[in-house]
PDB file of N, CA and C in Angstrom:
ATOM      1  N   UNK A  25     -85.081  97.424  44.363  1.00 74.00           N
ATOM      2  CA  UNK A  25     -84.567  96.586  43.293  1.00 74.00           C
ATOM      3  C   UNK A  25     -83.424  95.742  43.839  1.00 74.00           C
ATOM      4  N   UNK A  26     -83.496  94.476  43.589  1.00 84.00           N
ATOM      5  CA  UNK A  26     -82.467  93.549  44.054  1.00 84.00           C
ATOM      6  C   UNK A  26     -81.349  93.473  43.024  1.00 84.00           C
ATOM      7  N   UNK A  27     -80.127  93.702  43.490  1.00 90.00           N
ATOM      8  CA  UNK A  27     -78.961  93.626  42.615  1.00 90.00           C
ATOM      9  C   UNK A  27     -78.433  92.195  42.658  1.00 90.00           C
ATOM     10  N   UNK A  28     -78.625  91.473  41.569  1.00 91.00           N
ATOM     11  CA  UNK A  28     -78.188  90.078  41.502  1.00 91.00           C
ATOM     12  C   UNK A  28     -76.844  89.987  40.785  1.00 91.00           C
ATOM     13  N   UNK A  29     -76.221  88.819  40.896  1.00 92.00           N
ATOM     14  CA  UNK A  29     -74.958  88.595  40.188  1.00 92.00           C
ATOM     15  C   UNK A  29     -75.137  88.666  38.676  1.00 92.00           C
ATOM     16  N   UNK A  30     -76.316  88.241  38.190  1.00 93.00           N
ATOM     17  CA  UNK A  30     -76.589  88.324  36.760  1.00 93.00           C
ATOM     18  C   UNK A  30     -76.651  89.778  36.300  1.00 93.00           C
ATOM     19  N   UNK A  31     -77.270  90.629  37.128  1.00 93.00           N
ATOM     20  CA  UNK A  31     -77.344  92.050  36.800  1.00 93.00           C
ATOM     21  C   UNK A  31     -75.945  92.681  36.835  1.00 93.00           C
ATOM     22  N   UNK A  32     -75.144  92.292  37.802  1.00 93.00           N
ATOM     23  CA  UNK A  32     -73.772  92.797  37.889  1.00 93.00           C
ATOM     24  C   UNK A  32     -72.979  92.359  36.660  1.00 93.00           C
ATOM     25  N   UNK A  33     -73.152  91.119  36.236  1.00 94.00           N
ATOM     26  CA  UNK A  33     -72.469  90.635  35.034  1.00 94.00           C
ATOM     27  C   UNK A  33     -72.885  91.441  33.806  1.00 94.00           C
ATOM     28  N   UNK A  34     -74.195  91.742  33.703  1.00 94.00           N
ATOM     29  CA  UNK A  34     -74.692  92.508  32.561  1.00 94.00           C
ATOM     30  C   UNK A  34     -74.116  93.925  32.572  1.00 94.00           C
ATOM     31  N   UNK A  35     -74.096  94.551  33.748  1.00 93.00           N
ATOM     32  CA  UNK A  35     -73.532  95.901  33.876  1.00 93.00           C
ATOM     33  C   UNK A  35     -72.051  95.880  33.533  1.00 93.00           C
ATOM     34  N   UNK A  36     -71.359  94.857  33.993  1.00 93.00           N
ATOM     35  CA  UNK A  36     -69.923  94.748  33.722  1.00 93.00           C
ATOM     36  C   UNK A  36     -69.653  94.640  32.221  1.00 93.00           C
ATOM     37  N   UNK A  37     -70.483  93.886  31.519  1.00 95.00           N
ATOM     38  CA  UNK A  37     -70.305  93.759  30.067  1.00 95.00           C
ATOM     39  C   UNK A  37     -70.578  95.092  29.385  1.00 95.00           C
ATOM     40  N   UNK A  38     -71.669  95.752  29.767  1.00 95.00           N
ATOM     41  CA  UNK A  38     -72.021  97.027  29.142  1.00 95.00           C
ATOM     42  C   UNK A  38     -70.992  98.117  29.419  1.00 95.00           C
ATOM     43  N   UNK A  39     -70.430  98.114  30.644  1.00 94.00           N
ATOM     44  CA  UNK A  39     -69.452  99.137  31.019  1.00 94.00           C
ATOM     45  C   UNK A  39     -68.021  98.694  30.738  1.00 94.00           C
ATOM     46  N   UNK A  40     -67.891  97.503  30.189  1.00 94.00           N
ATOM     47  CA  UNK A  40     -66.573  96.939  29.886  1.00 94.00           C
ATOM     48  C   UNK A  40     -65.678  96.909  31.132  1.00 94.00           C
ATOM     49  N   UNK A  41     -66.265  96.408  32.216  1.00 92.00           N
ATOM     50  CA  UNK A  41     -65.541  96.263  33.477  1.00 92.00           C
ATOM     51  C   UNK A  41     -65.170  94.806  33.684  1.00 92.00           C
ATOM     52  N   UNK A  42     -64.050  94.587  34.314  1.00 93.00           N
ATOM     53  CA  UNK A  42     -63.627  93.238  34.662  1.00 93.00           C
ATOM     54  C   UNK A  42     -63.849  93.070  36.160  1.00 93.00           C
ATOM     55  N   UNK A  43     -64.999  92.505  36.524  1.00 93.00           N
ATOM     56  CA  UNK A  43     -65.350  92.349  37.938  1.00 93.00           C
ATOM     57  C   UNK A  43     -65.174  90.884  38.324  1.00 93.00           C
ATOM     58  N   UNK A  44     -64.342  90.668  39.331  1.00 94.00           N
ATOM     59  CA  UNK A  44     -64.110  89.308  39.818  1.00 94.00           C
ATOM     60  C   UNK A  44     -65.288  88.877  40.690  1.00 94.00           C
ATOM     61  N   UNK A  45     -65.465  87.557  40.827  1.00 93.00           N
ATOM     62  CA  UNK A  45     -66.552  87.030  41.661  1.00 93.00           C
ATOM     63  C   UNK A  45     -66.430  87.503  43.103  1.00 93.00           C
ATOM     64  N   UNK A  46     -65.209  87.660  43.573  1.00 94.00           N
ATOM     65  CA  UNK A  46     -65.001  88.103  44.955  1.00 94.00           C
ATOM     66  C   UNK A  46     -65.391  89.570  45.159  1.00 94.00           C
ATOM     67  N   UNK A  47     -65.452  90.352  44.066  1.00 94.00           N
ATOM     68  CA  UNK A  47     -65.801  91.771  44.155  1.00 94.00           C
ATOM     69  C   UNK A  47     -67.305  92.018  44.003  1.00 94.00           C
ATOM     70  N   UNK A  48     -68.040  91.024  43.576  1.00 94.00           N
ATOM     71  CA  UNK A  48     -69.465  91.210  43.299  1.00 94.00           C
ATOM     72  C   UNK A  48     -70.289  91.616  44.517  1.00 94.00           C
ATOM     73  N   UNK A  49     -70.061  91.047  45.718  1.00 94.00           N
ATOM     74  CA  UNK A  49     -70.862  91.497  46.868  1.00 94.00           C
ATOM     75  C   UNK A  49     -70.663  92.983  47.186  1.00 94.00           C
ATOM     76  N   UNK A  50     -69.417  93.456  47.112  1.00 94.00           N
ATOM     77  CA  UNK A  50     -69.151  94.871  47.387  1.00 94.00           C
ATOM     78  C   UNK A  50     -69.783  95.735  46.302  1.00 94.00           C
ATOM     79  N   UNK A  51     -69.680  95.300  45.054  1.00 92.00           N
ATOM     80  CA  UNK A  51     -70.266  96.031  43.935  1.00 92.00           C
ATOM     81  C   UNK A  51     -71.781  96.098  44.093  1.00 92.00           C
ATOM     82  N   UNK A  52     -72.390  94.991  44.498  1.00 93.00           N
ATOM     83  CA  UNK A  52     -73.833  94.942  44.711  1.00 93.00           C
ATOM     84  C   UNK A  52     -74.250  95.909  45.818  1.00 93.00           C
ATOM     85  N   UNK A  53     -73.490  95.951  46.883  1.00 93.00           N
ATOM     86  CA  UNK A  53     -73.775  96.857  48.002  1.00 93.00           C
ATOM     87  C   UNK A  53     -73.679  98.325  47.558  1.00 93.00           C
ATOM     88  N   UNK A  54     -72.648  98.629  46.796  1.00 93.00           N
ATOM     89  CA  UNK A  54     -72.472 100.002  46.333  1.00 93.00           C
ATOM     90  C   UNK A  54     -73.579 100.414  45.369  1.00 93.00           C
ATOM     91  N   UNK A  55     -73.968  99.541  44.477  1.00 93.00           N
ATOM     92  CA  UNK A  55     -75.064  99.851  43.558  1.00 93.00           C
ATOM     93  C   UNK A  55     -76.382 100.052  44.298  1.00 93.00           C
ATOM     94  N   UNK A  56     -76.622  99.247  45.326  1.00 93.00           N
ATOM     95  CA  UNK A  56     -77.835  99.388  46.126  1.00 93.00           C
ATOM     96  C   UNK A  56     -77.860 100.754  46.799  1.00 93.00           C
ATOM     97  N   UNK A  57     -76.724 101.180  47.345  1.00 93.00           N
ATOM     98  CA  UNK A  57     -76.640 102.501  47.984  1.00 93.00           C
ATOM     99  C   UNK A  57     -76.902 103.622  46.972  1.00 93.00           C
ATOM    100  N   UNK A  58     -76.358 103.485  45.785  1.00 93.00           N
ATOM    101  CA  UNK A  58     -76.574 104.496  44.744  1.00 93.00           C
ATOM    102  C   UNK A  58     -78.051 104.575  44.391  1.00 93.00           C
ATOM    103  N   UNK A  59     -78.692 103.428  44.218  1.00 92.00           N
ATOM    104  CA  UNK A  59     -80.115 103.426  43.863  1.00 92.00           C
ATOM    105  C   UNK A  59     -80.972 103.992  44.990  1.00 92.00           C
ATOM    106  N   UNK A  60     -80.606 103.733  46.245  1.00 92.00           N
ATOM    107  CA  UNK A  60     -81.342 104.314  47.370  1.00 92.00           C
ATOM    108  C   UNK A  60     -81.199 105.833  47.375  1.00 92.00           C
ATOM    109  N   UNK A  61     -80.012 106.307  47.067  1.00 93.00           N
ATOM    110  CA  UNK A  61     -79.809 107.755  47.006  1.00 93.00           C
ATOM    111  C   UNK A  61     -80.635 108.357  45.870  1.00 93.00           C
ATOM    112  N   UNK A  62     -80.739 107.656  44.757  1.00 91.00           N
ATOM    113  CA  UNK A  62     -81.546 108.147  43.640  1.00 91.00           C
ATOM    114  C   UNK A  62     -83.024 108.228  44.029  1.00 91.00           C
ATOM    115  N   UNK A  63     -83.495 107.300  44.852  1.00 90.00           N
ATOM    116  CA  UNK A  63     -84.885 107.355  45.329  1.00 90.00           C
ATOM    117  C   UNK A  63     -85.111 108.619  46.151  1.00 90.00           C
ATOM    118  N   UNK A  64     -84.126 108.981  46.977  1.00 89.00           N
ATOM    119  CA  UNK A  64     -84.230 110.212  47.772  1.00 89.00           C
ATOM    120  C   UNK A  64     -84.308 111.419  46.844  1.00 89.00           C
ATOM    121  N   UNK A  65     -83.492 111.436  45.809  1.00 86.00           N
ATOM    122  CA  UNK A  65     -83.508 112.547  44.865  1.00 86.00           C
ATOM    123  C   UNK A  65     -84.825 112.618  44.098  1.00 86.00           C
ATOM    124  N   UNK A  66     -85.440 111.470  43.836  1.00 85.00           N
ATOM    125  CA  UNK A  66     -86.724 111.456  43.142  1.00 85.00           C
ATOM    126  C   UNK A  66     -87.818 112.126  43.963  1.00 85.00           C
ATOM    127  N   UNK A  67     -87.697 112.101  45.299  1.00 87.00           N
ATOM    128  CA  UNK A  67     -88.706 112.677  46.179  1.00 87.00           C
ATOM    129  C   UNK A  67     -88.623 114.196  46.256  1.00 87.00           C
ATOM    130  N   UNK A  68     -87.510 114.763  45.832  1.00 85.00           N
ATOM    131  CA  UNK A  68     -87.350 116.208  45.877  1.00 85.00           C
ATOM    132  C   UNK A  68     -88.256 116.835  44.835  1.00 85.00           C
ATOM    133  N   UNK A  69     -89.054 117.793  45.278  1.00 83.00           N
ATOM    134  CA  UNK A  69     -89.961 118.494  44.374  1.00 83.00           C
ATOM    135  C   UNK A  69     -89.273 119.764  43.891  1.00 83.00           C
ATOM    136  N   UNK A  70     -88.612 119.666  42.782  1.00 81.00           N
ATOM    137  CA  UNK A  70     -87.914 120.819  42.219  1.00 81.00           C
ATOM    138  C   UNK A  70     -88.625 121.234  40.947  1.00 81.00           C
ATOM    139  N   UNK A  71     -88.835 122.541  40.819  1.00 82.00           N
ATOM    140  CA  UNK A  71     -89.483 123.046  39.621  1.00 82.00           C
ATOM    141  C   UNK A  71     -88.490 123.931  38.890  1.00 82.00           C
ATOM    142  N   UNK A  72     -88.293 123.634  37.632  1.00 80.00           N
ATOM    143  CA  UNK A  72     -87.394 124.435  36.817  1.00 80.00           C
ATOM    144  C   UNK A  72     -88.005 124.603  35.436  1.00 80.00           C
ATOM    145  N   UNK A  73     -87.880 125.795  34.915  1.00 79.00           N
ATOM    146  CA  UNK A  73     -88.374 126.041  33.562  1.00 79.00           C
ATOM    147  C   UNK A  73     -87.436 125.385  32.563  1.00 79.00           C
ATOM    148  N   UNK A  74     -87.984 124.811  31.506  1.00 78.00           N
ATOM    149  CA  UNK A  74     -87.109 124.189  30.508  1.00 78.00           C
ATOM    150  C   UNK A  74     -86.248 125.243  29.814  1.00 78.00           C
ATOM    151  N   UNK A  75     -85.028 124.850  29.524  1.00 76.00           N
ATOM    152  CA  UNK A  75     -84.099 125.751  28.853  1.00 76.00           C
ATOM    153  C   UNK A  75     -83.729 125.161  27.503  1.00 76.00           C
ATOM    154  N   UNK A  76     -83.636 126.006  26.523  1.00 76.00           N
ATOM    155  CA  UNK A  76     -83.210 125.558  25.208  1.00 76.00           C
ATOM    156  C   UNK A  76     -81.701 125.626  25.064  1.00 76.00           C
ATOM    157  N   UNK A  77     -81.077 126.475  25.886  1.00 74.00           N
ATOM    158  CA  UNK A  77     -79.635 126.649  25.793  1.00 74.00           C
ATOM    159  C   UNK A  77     -79.118 126.988  27.183  1.00 74.00           C
ATOM    160  N   UNK A  78     -77.961 126.477  27.540  1.00 74.00           N
ATOM    161  CA  UNK A  78     -77.412 126.713  28.862  1.00 74.00           C
ATOM    162  C   UNK A  78     -76.968 128.158  29.053  1.00 74.00           C
ATOM    163  N   UNK A  79     -76.582 128.814  27.996  1.00 74.00           N
ATOM    164  CA  UNK A  79     -76.119 130.201  28.068  1.00 74.00           C
ATOM    165  C   UNK A  79     -77.264 131.114  27.644  1.00 74.00           C
ATOM    166  N   UNK A  80     -77.789 131.881  28.585  1.00 71.00           N
ATOM    167  CA  UNK A  80     -78.937 132.721  28.312  1.00 71.00           C
ATOM    168  C   UNK A  80     -78.520 134.040  27.659  1.00 71.00           C
ATOM    169  N   UNK A  81     -77.307 134.487  27.941  1.00 77.00           N
ATOM    170  CA  UNK A  81     -76.850 135.772  27.432  1.00 77.00           C
ATOM    171  C   UNK A  81     -76.634 135.717  25.919  1.00 77.00           C
ATOM    172  N   UNK A  82     -76.982 136.803  25.281  1.00 78.00           N
ATOM    173  CA  UNK A  82     -76.700 136.937  23.854  1.00 78.00           C
ATOM    174  C   UNK A  82     -75.293 137.484  23.706  1.00 78.00           C
ATOM    175  N   UNK A  83     -74.535 136.932  22.827  1.00 79.00           N
ATOM    176  CA  UNK A  83     -73.170 137.397  22.615  1.00 79.00           C
ATOM    177  C   UNK A  83     -73.088 138.148  21.298  1.00 79.00           C
ATOM    178  N   UNK A  84     -72.384 139.254  21.350  1.00 85.00           N
ATOM    179  CA  UNK A  84     -72.200 140.030  20.139  1.00 85.00           C
ATOM    180  C   UNK A  84     -71.020 139.450  19.376  1.00 85.00           C
ATOM    181  N   UNK A  85     -71.258 139.045  18.153  1.00 88.00           N
ATOM    182  CA  UNK A  85     -70.225 138.458  17.322  1.00 88.00           C
ATOM    183  C   UNK A  85     -69.711 139.497  16.342  1.00 88.00           C
ATOM    184  N   UNK A  86     -68.435 139.414  16.055  1.00 89.00           N
ATOM    185  CA  UNK A  86     -67.884 140.351  15.093  1.00 89.00           C
ATOM    186  C   UNK A  86     -68.337 139.939  13.693  1.00 89.00           C
ATOM    187  N   UNK A  87     -68.396 140.898  12.835  1.00 90.00           N
ATOM    188  CA  UNK A  87     -68.801 140.634  11.455  1.00 90.00           C
ATOM    189  C   UNK A  87     -67.666 139.930  10.716  1.00 90.00           C
ATOM    190  N   UNK A  88     -68.025 139.013   9.861  1.00 91.00           N
ATOM    191  CA  UNK A  88     -67.028 138.360   9.023  1.00 91.00           C
ATOM    192  C   UNK A  88     -66.572 139.340   7.954  1.00 91.00           C
ATOM    193  N   UNK A  89     -65.277 139.444   7.806  1.00 91.00           N
ATOM    194  CA  UNK A  89     -64.767 140.336   6.784  1.00 91.00           C
ATOM    195  C   UNK A  89     -63.527 139.716   6.147  1.00 91.00           C
ATOM    196  N   UNK A  90     -63.403 139.939   4.865  1.00 90.00           N
ATOM    197  CA  UNK A  90     -62.259 139.430   4.129  1.00 90.00           C
ATOM    198  C   UNK A  90     -61.137 140.442   4.263  1.00 90.00           C
ATOM    199  N   UNK A  91     -59.983 139.948   4.709  1.00 87.00           N
ATOM    200  CA  UNK A  91     -58.831 140.828   4.847  1.00 87.00           C
ATOM    201  C   UNK A  91     -57.751 140.397   3.869  1.00 87.00           C
ATOM    202  N   UNK A  92     -57.172 141.319   3.159  1.00 89.00           N
ATOM    203  CA  UNK A  92     -56.079 140.954   2.260  1.00 89.00           C
ATOM    204  C   UNK A  92     -54.854 140.532   3.059  1.00 89.00           C
ATOM    205  N   UNK A  93     -54.073 139.643   2.502  1.00 86.00           N
ATOM    206  CA  UNK A  93     -52.864 139.193   3.186  1.00 86.00           C
ATOM    207  C   UNK A  93     -51.721 139.104   2.188  1.00 86.00           C
ATOM    208  N   UNK A  94     -50.542 139.121   2.740  1.00 87.00           N
ATOM    209  CA  UNK A  94     -49.338 139.061   1.932  1.00 87.00           C
ATOM    210  C   UNK A  94     -48.839 137.622   1.953  1.00 87.00           C
ATOM    211  N   UNK A  95     -49.040 136.878   0.882  1.00 84.00           N
ATOM    212  CA  UNK A  95     -48.677 135.465   0.855  1.00 84.00           C
ATOM    213  C   UNK A  95     -47.164 135.272   0.955  1.00 84.00           C
ATOM    214  N   UNK A  96     -46.394 136.199   0.440  1.00 85.00           N
ATOM    215  CA  UNK A  96     -44.941 136.068   0.533  1.00 85.00           C
ATOM    216  C   UNK A  96     -44.477 136.131   1.978  1.00 85.00           C
ATOM    217  N   UNK A  97     -45.066 137.012   2.761  1.00 87.00           N
ATOM    218  CA  UNK A  97     -44.703 137.118   4.173  1.00 87.00           C
ATOM    219  C   UNK A  97     -45.096 135.855   4.930  1.00 87.00           C
ATOM    220  N   UNK A  98     -46.223 135.276   4.566  1.00 86.00           N
ATOM    221  CA  UNK A  98     -46.665 134.043   5.218  1.00 86.00           C
ATOM    222  C   UNK A  98     -45.745 132.892   4.834  1.00 86.00           C
ATOM    223  N   UNK A  99     -45.374 132.794   3.582  1.00 87.00           N
ATOM    224  CA  UNK A  99     -44.513 131.703   3.118  1.00 87.00           C
ATOM    225  C   UNK A  99     -43.114 131.777   3.723  1.00 87.00           C
ATOM    226  N   UNK A 100     -42.659 132.967   4.130  1.00 87.00           N
ATOM    227  CA  UNK A 100     -41.340 133.093   4.765  1.00 87.00           C
ATOM    228  C   UNK A 100     -41.259 132.279   6.051  1.00 87.00           C
ATOM    229  N   UNK A 101     -42.385 132.098   6.735  1.00 86.00           N
ATOM    230  CA  UNK A 101     -42.416 131.389   8.016  1.00 86.00           C
ATOM    231  C   UNK A 101     -42.512 129.873   7.857  1.00 86.00           C
ATOM    232  N   UNK A 102     -42.743 129.399   6.650  1.00 88.00           N
ATOM    233  CA  UNK A 102     -42.921 127.961   6.432  1.00 88.00           C
ATOM    234  C   UNK A 102     -41.583 127.235   6.436  1.00 88.00           C
ATOM    235  N   UNK A 103     -41.615 126.007   6.906  1.00 87.00           N
ATOM    236  CA  UNK A 103     -40.420 125.170   6.952  1.00 87.00           C
ATOM    237  C   UNK A 103     -40.018 124.698   5.556  1.00 87.00           C
ATOM    238  N   UNK A 104     -41.009 124.254   4.782  1.00 90.00           N
ATOM    239  CA  UNK A 104     -40.727 123.735   3.448  1.00 90.00           C
ATOM    240  C   UNK A 104     -41.875 124.134   2.518  1.00 90.00           C
ATOM    241  N   UNK A 105     -41.529 124.623   1.339  1.00 90.00           N
ATOM    242  CA  UNK A 105     -42.523 125.070   0.362  1.00 90.00           C
ATOM    243  C   UNK A 105     -42.179 124.465  -0.994  1.00 90.00           C
ATOM    244  N   UNK A 106     -43.219 124.016  -1.700  1.00 90.00           N
ATOM    245  CA  UNK A 106     -43.068 123.562  -3.078  1.00 90.00           C
ATOM    246  C   UNK A 106     -44.242 124.094  -3.882  1.00 90.00           C
ATOM    247  N   UNK A 107     -43.961 124.814  -4.958  1.00 89.00           N
ATOM    248  CA  UNK A 107     -44.995 125.355  -5.859  1.00 89.00           C
ATOM    249  C   UNK A 107     -46.051 126.176  -5.102  1.00 89.00           C
ATOM    250  N   UNK A 108     -45.606 127.028  -4.200  1.00 84.00           N
ATOM    251  CA  UNK A 108     -46.482 127.899  -3.410  1.00 84.00           C
ATOM    252  C   UNK A 108     -47.430 127.133  -2.474  1.00 84.00           C
ATOM    253  N   UNK A 109     -47.048 125.918  -2.056  1.00 89.00           N
ATOM    254  CA  UNK A 109     -47.822 125.145  -1.095  1.00 89.00           C
ATOM    255  C   UNK A 109     -46.921 124.760   0.070  1.00 89.00           C
ATOM    256  N   UNK A 110     -47.513 124.645   1.257  1.00 89.00           N
ATOM    257  CA  UNK A 110     -46.777 124.156   2.411  1.00 89.00           C
ATOM    258  C   UNK A 110     -46.559 122.657   2.261  1.00 89.00           C
ATOM    259  N   UNK A 111     -45.367 122.182   2.564  1.00 91.00           N
ATOM    260  CA  UNK A 111     -45.074 120.761   2.544  1.00 91.00           C
ATOM    261  C   UNK A 111     -45.098 120.277   3.985  1.00 91.00           C
ATOM    262  N   UNK A 112     -45.916 119.247   4.242  1.00 89.00           N
ATOM    263  CA  UNK A 112     -46.059 118.685   5.590  1.00 89.00           C
ATOM    264  C   UNK A 112     -45.763 117.205   5.533  1.00 89.00           C
ATOM    265  N   UNK A 113     -45.422 116.595   6.672  1.00 86.00           N
ATOM    266  CA  UNK A 113     -45.147 115.151   6.671  1.00 86.00           C
ATOM    267  C   UNK A 113     -46.391 114.354   6.308  1.00 86.00           C
ATOM    268  N   UNK A 114     -46.183 113.225   5.632  1.00 85.00           N
ATOM    269  CA  UNK A 114     -47.265 112.322   5.266  1.00 85.00           C
ATOM    270  C   UNK A 114     -47.752 111.623   6.524  1.00 85.00           C
ATOM    271  N   UNK A 115     -49.036 111.686   6.809  1.00 85.00           N
ATOM    272  CA  UNK A 115     -49.564 111.049   8.016  1.00 85.00           C
ATOM    273  C   UNK A 115     -50.382 109.801   7.715  1.00 85.00           C
ATOM    274  N   UNK A 116     -50.646 109.540   6.464  1.00 83.00           N
ATOM    275  CA  UNK A 116     -51.397 108.350   6.071  1.00 83.00           C
ATOM    276  C   UNK A 116     -50.423 107.333   5.554  1.00 83.00           C
ATOM    277  N   UNK A 117     -50.328 106.202   6.263  1.00 74.00           N
ATOM    278  CA  UNK A 117     -49.353 105.183   5.864  1.00 74.00           C
ATOM    279  C   UNK A 117     -49.828 104.457   4.614  1.00 74.00           C
ATOM    280  N   UNK A 118     -48.855 104.001   3.828  1.00 66.00           N
ATOM    281  CA  UNK A 118     -49.174 103.214   2.646  1.00 66.00           C
ATOM    282  C   UNK A 118     -49.309 104.046   1.393  1.00 66.00           C
ATOM    283  N   UNK A 119     -49.328 105.337   1.517  1.00 56.00           N
ATOM    284  CA  UNK A 119     -49.431 106.182   0.345  1.00 56.00           C
ATOM    285  C   UNK A 119     -48.130 106.936   0.174  1.00 56.00           C
ATOM    286  N   UNK A 120     -47.387 106.604  -0.854  1.00 55.00           N
ATOM    287  CA  UNK A 120     -46.120 107.274  -1.128  1.00 55.00           C
ATOM    288  C   UNK A 120     -46.332 108.296  -2.231  1.00 55.00           C
ATOM    289  N   UNK A 121     -45.789 109.470  -2.025  1.00 50.00           N
ATOM    290  CA  UNK A 121     -45.913 110.506  -3.046  1.00 50.00           C
ATOM    291  C   UNK A 121     -44.566 111.088  -3.315  1.00 50.00           C
TER     292      UNK A 121
END
């Protein structure tokens, strides 16, 4: 495959790269080398069984359980509380409360 300046321009737009005209010959050379290496990899006859998940091991998960908690003890650690709710800084601009 011939790497032309038009192809380099298209790749640059898609990858949002700013490639100067003086850099195009080097870029073309590097892309050609990459494609040649990919041809070598295509010739490798590798057989692998398809996998549905990268982790083959089954993991034992703990059961979900509801645990009672002491809300007063939790509220003691809060910086600011109003009406039994945590008060946090407003992160959405334009909305005053």
